[in-house]
Amino acid sequence: MLNKLIIRFNGRKIDELIISRDIFKIGRKLDNDLRLEDTTVSSHHAKLMMKPGGLFIQDCDSTNGTLVNGMLVSDKMLANGDVVVIGKYSITNEEIESEPATMEFDPTMQIGKKELDSVLSRLENAHITHSESSISIDKKTLNWIAQDANGVWWGFENKPVPGINGWIDGLDGTKILLKQEIAENDLWRDTLQRLA
């Protein structure tokens, strides 16, 4: 039996994921397994733990507390369908038999080298405002590319980490929009590529 989490922000579904480790940290800081970006969420808000008997949630002395089905909890075993509320986020626990089958996905086919070179060459003389200074974008500035859940390709100076539905550069480096795809991409976490 696996546990799938369905994550909503202000009632709108923004992500879903399968718990794949024994301890799964939730909070606002970058070192969490699930990063919830809102001031209503503590830096290290709660953690999910696989124990004999099932999946447990434990509040980590958060400022606003952790609720399960509307009740404030400090440590509780989660049942199928339980709804955890952390700040403005709700997380529904769904027990599933096995991981859903996914199509073979090759992220390098989404934006090829020739297309990337073309996009980057158009950006070489462009200027963007970053950290209150104007800097020139060149191929050396972009070291990583990745697509977010909405189909948008981004270029990054520093290696980004996955947020709820897109990539975050915790070091506040350069981030620029490269290309807009037409369709949403549920497999966006697989698209991170290091540029040679």
Tab-separated table of C-alpha atoms in Angstrom:
chain	number	residue	atom	x	y	z
A	1	MET	CA	0.000	0.000	0.000
A	2	LEU	CA	1.333	3.455	-0.942
A	3	ASN	CA	0.310	6.896	0.259
A	4	LYS	CA	-0.425	9.613	-2.285
A	5	LEU	CA	-0.737	13.217	-1.110
A	6	ILE	CA	-3.024	15.609	-2.966
A	7	ILE	CA	-1.992	19.181	-2.192
A	8	ARG	CA	-4.321	22.159	-2.472
A	9	PHE	CA	-3.720	25.856	-1.839
A	10	ASN	CA	-6.810	27.870	-0.940
A	11	GLY	CA	-8.930	24.959	-2.244
A	12	ARG	CA	-7.190	24.714	-5.663
A	13	LYS	CA	-5.269	21.513	-6.447
A	14	ILE	CA	-1.635	22.376	-7.129
A	15	ASP	CA	0.245	19.096	-6.866
A	16	GLU	CA	0.200	15.441	-5.916
A	17	LEU	CA	3.011	13.147	-4.912
A	18	ILE	CA	3.680	9.674	-3.561
A	19	ILE	CA	5.467	9.260	-0.224
A	20	SER	CA	8.669	7.424	-1.065
A	21	ARG	CA	10.679	7.618	2.177
A	22	ASP	CA	10.228	6.817	5.850
A	23	ILE	CA	10.509	10.437	7.047
A	24	PHE	CA	9.072	13.225	4.892
A	25	LYS	CA	9.558	16.814	6.103
A	26	ILE	CA	7.056	19.604	5.355
A	27	GLY	CA	7.710	23.323	5.786
A	28	ARG	CA	8.679	26.657	4.284
A	29	LYS	CA	12.489	26.213	4.131
A	30	LEU	CA	14.361	24.744	1.167
A	31	ASP	CA	15.582	21.673	3.070
A	32	ASN	CA	12.044	20.230	3.382
A	33	ASP	CA	10.839	17.360	1.169
A	34	LEU	CA	7.618	19.286	0.546
A	35	ARG	CA	8.132	23.032	0.504
A	36	LEU	CA	4.991	25.084	1.152
A	37	GLU	CA	5.677	28.700	0.276
A	38	ASP	CA	3.488	30.834	2.537
A	39	THR	CA	4.028	32.781	5.759
A	40	THR	CA	1.294	30.697	7.439
A	41	VAL	CA	3.685	27.732	7.249
A	42	SER	CA	6.565	27.377	9.725
A	43	SER	CA	10.133	26.805	8.510
A	44	HIS	CA	9.940	23.161	9.641
A	45	HIS	CA	6.214	22.724	10.194
A	46	ALA	CA	5.510	18.980	10.327
A	47	LYS	CA	6.805	15.608	9.250
A	48	LEU	CA	5.231	12.451	7.911
A	49	MET	CA	6.642	9.155	9.145
A	50	MET	CA	6.095	5.599	7.932
A	51	LYS	CA	5.773	3.413	11.022
A	52	PRO	CA	4.435	-0.086	11.636
A	53	GLY	CA	0.724	0.330	11.145
A	54	GLY	CA	0.780	3.185	8.662
A	55	LEU	CA	1.558	6.807	7.945
A	56	PHE	CA	1.792	9.232	10.871
A	57	ILE	CA	1.965	13.030	10.918
A	58	GLN	CA	3.804	14.892	13.662
A	59	ASP	CA	3.693	18.642	14.244
A	60	CYS	CA	7.186	20.116	14.751
A	61	ASP	CA	6.190	22.840	17.256
A	62	SER	CA	4.844	24.984	14.403
A	63	THR	CA	3.486	28.471	15.034
A	64	ASN	CA	0.007	27.850	13.564
A	65	GLY	CA	-0.320	24.144	14.328
A	66	THR	CA	-1.266	21.135	12.222
A	67	LEU	CA	-4.887	20.055	11.804
A	68	VAL	CA	-6.210	16.653	10.750
A	69	ASN	CA	-9.876	16.672	9.750
A	70	GLY	CA	-10.302	19.988	11.573
A	71	MET	CA	-8.712	18.847	14.861
A	72	LEU	CA	-5.403	20.264	16.140
A	73	VAL	CA	-2.912	17.389	16.510
A	74	SER	CA	0.648	16.877	17.681
A	75	ASP	CA	1.036	13.269	16.460
A	76	LYS	CA	-1.602	11.203	14.638
A	77	MET	CA	-1.901	8.191	12.363
A	78	LEU	CA	-3.469	9.140	9.032
A	79	ALA	CA	-6.285	7.104	7.513
A	80	ASN	CA	-7.312	6.993	3.870
A	81	GLY	CA	-9.060	10.275	2.997
A	82	ASP	CA	-7.789	12.253	6.001
A	83	VAL	CA	-7.205	15.945	5.279
A	84	VAL	CA	-4.216	17.663	6.876
A	85	VAL	CA	-4.311	21.472	7.022
A	86	ILE	CA	-1.030	23.376	7.262
A	87	GLY	CA	-1.523	27.124	6.980
A	88	LYS	CA	-3.442	27.831	3.754
A	89	TYR	CA	-2.604	24.386	2.357
A	90	SER	CA	-4.668	21.223	2.620
A	91	ILE	CA	-3.105	17.819	2.019
A	92	THR	CA	-5.370	14.834	1.409
A	93	ASN	CA	-3.946	11.387	2.192
A	94	GLU	CA	-4.988	8.798	-0.383
A	95	GLU	CA	-3.997	5.145	-0.020
A	96	ILE	CA	-3.277	3.486	-3.361
A	97	GLU	CA	-2.358	-0.105	-4.293
A	98	SER	CA	0.603	0.744	-6.518
A	99	GLU	CA	2.312	3.667	-8.169
A	100	PRO	CA	0.391	4.818	-11.269
A	101	ALA	CA	1.977	3.790	-14.559
A	102	THR	CA	3.496	6.725	-16.401
A	103	MET	CA	4.401	7.131	-20.017
A	104	GLU	CA	8.069	6.945	-20.954
A	105	PHE	CA	9.295	10.513	-20.650
A	106	ASP	CA	12.479	11.903	-22.096
A	107	PRO	CA	12.908	15.461	-20.800
A	108	THR	CA	15.706	16.179	-23.275
A	109	MET	CA	13.198	15.892	-26.107
A	110	GLN	CA	11.120	18.749	-24.738
A	111	ILE	CA	13.666	21.425	-25.607
A	112	GLY	CA	16.453	20.259	-27.889
A	113	LYS	CA	20.018	21.589	-28.060
A	114	LYS	CA	19.442	23.411	-31.360
A	115	GLU	CA	16.289	25.082	-30.030
A	116	LEU	CA	18.014	25.963	-26.741
A	117	ASP	CA	20.988	27.490	-28.594
A	118	SER	CA	18.557	29.566	-30.661
A	119	VAL	CA	16.731	30.807	-27.541
A	120	LEU	CA	20.004	31.593	-25.762
A	121	SER	CA	21.451	33.430	-28.752
A	122	ARG	CA	18.399	35.744	-28.762
A	123	LEU	CA	19.019	36.409	-25.064
A	124	GLU	CA	22.757	37.114	-25.322
A	125	ASN	CA	22.302	40.852	-25.740
A	126	ALA	CA	19.208	41.124	-23.559
A	127	HIS	CA	19.351	42.759	-20.136
A	128	ILE	CA	17.268	41.731	-17.180
A	129	THR	CA	16.937	43.350	-13.802
A	130	HIS	CA	18.144	41.151	-10.994
A	131	SER	CA	19.025	42.072	-7.409
A	132	GLU	CA	18.639	45.753	-8.277
A	133	SER	CA	21.309	45.651	-10.967
A	134	SER	CA	21.228	45.214	-14.725
A	135	ILE	CA	23.213	42.220	-15.945
A	136	SER	CA	23.799	40.800	-19.387
A	137	ILE	CA	22.576	37.280	-20.057
A	138	ASP	CA	24.957	34.977	-21.864
A	139	LYS	CA	25.225	31.227	-22.222
A	140	LYS	CA	27.627	30.995	-19.282
A	141	THR	CA	25.101	32.599	-16.920
A	142	LEU	CA	22.566	29.803	-17.477
A	143	ASN	CA	23.783	26.529	-16.048
A	144	TRP	CA	20.446	24.714	-15.608
A	145	ILE	CA	17.134	24.559	-17.461
A	146	ALA	CA	13.845	23.071	-16.300
A	147	GLN	CA	10.150	23.161	-17.053
A	148	ASP	CA	7.482	24.022	-14.478
A	149	ALA	CA	4.027	22.450	-14.102
A	150	ASN	CA	2.492	25.029	-16.461
A	151	GLY	CA	4.766	24.097	-19.366
A	152	VAL	CA	7.115	27.069	-19.020
A	153	TRP	CA	10.849	26.476	-19.532
A	154	TRP	CA	13.159	28.472	-17.244
A	155	GLY	CA	16.900	29.024	-17.246
A	156	PHE	CA	18.830	29.186	-13.964
A	157	GLU	CA	22.274	30.298	-12.896
A	158	ASN	CA	22.260	28.053	-9.792
A	159	LYS	CA	20.845	24.538	-9.454
A	160	PRO	CA	17.172	25.009	-8.493
A	161	VAL	CA	15.084	22.825	-6.186
A	162	PRO	CA	11.465	21.783	-6.795
A	163	GLY	CA	8.746	23.824	-5.078
A	164	ILE	CA	5.038	23.093	-5.247
A	165	ASN	CA	4.603	23.495	-9.005
A	166	GLY	CA	7.871	25.019	-10.173
A	167	TRP	CA	11.568	25.447	-9.508
A	168	ILE	CA	13.106	27.712	-6.860
A	169	ASP	CA	16.635	29.090	-6.740
A	170	GLY	CA	17.421	29.312	-3.028
A	171	LEU	CA	20.612	31.276	-3.744
A	172	ASP	CA	18.673	34.047	-5.547
A	173	GLY	CA	20.624	33.749	-8.799
A	174	THR	CA	19.532	34.599	-12.319
A	175	LYS	CA	16.238	33.034	-13.472
A	176	ILE	CA	14.816	33.806	-16.907
A	177	LEU	CA	11.882	32.562	-18.953
A	178	LEU	CA	13.056	30.599	-21.998
A	179	LYS	CA	10.001	29.122	-23.676
A	180	GLN	CA	6.260	28.659	-23.119
A	181	GLU	CA	4.850	25.219	-23.984
A	182	ILE	CA	1.161	24.770	-24.735
A	183	ALA	CA	0.305	22.002	-22.284
A	184	GLU	CA	0.738	21.489	-18.569
A	185	ASN	CA	3.387	18.954	-17.570
A	186	ASP	CA	2.722	16.674	-14.579
A	187	LEU	CA	6.259	15.272	-14.941
A	188	TRP	CA	7.990	18.655	-14.655
A	189	ARG	CA	10.272	17.430	-11.842
A	190	ASP	CA	11.995	15.163	-14.401
A	191	THR	CA	12.952	18.018	-16.730
A	192	LEU	CA	15.912	19.533	-14.829
A	193	GLN	CA	18.931	19.563	-17.148
A	194	ARG	CA	22.509	20.704	-16.592
A	195	LEU	CA	23.856	22.719	-19.499
A	196	ALA	CA	27.248	21.677	-20.828
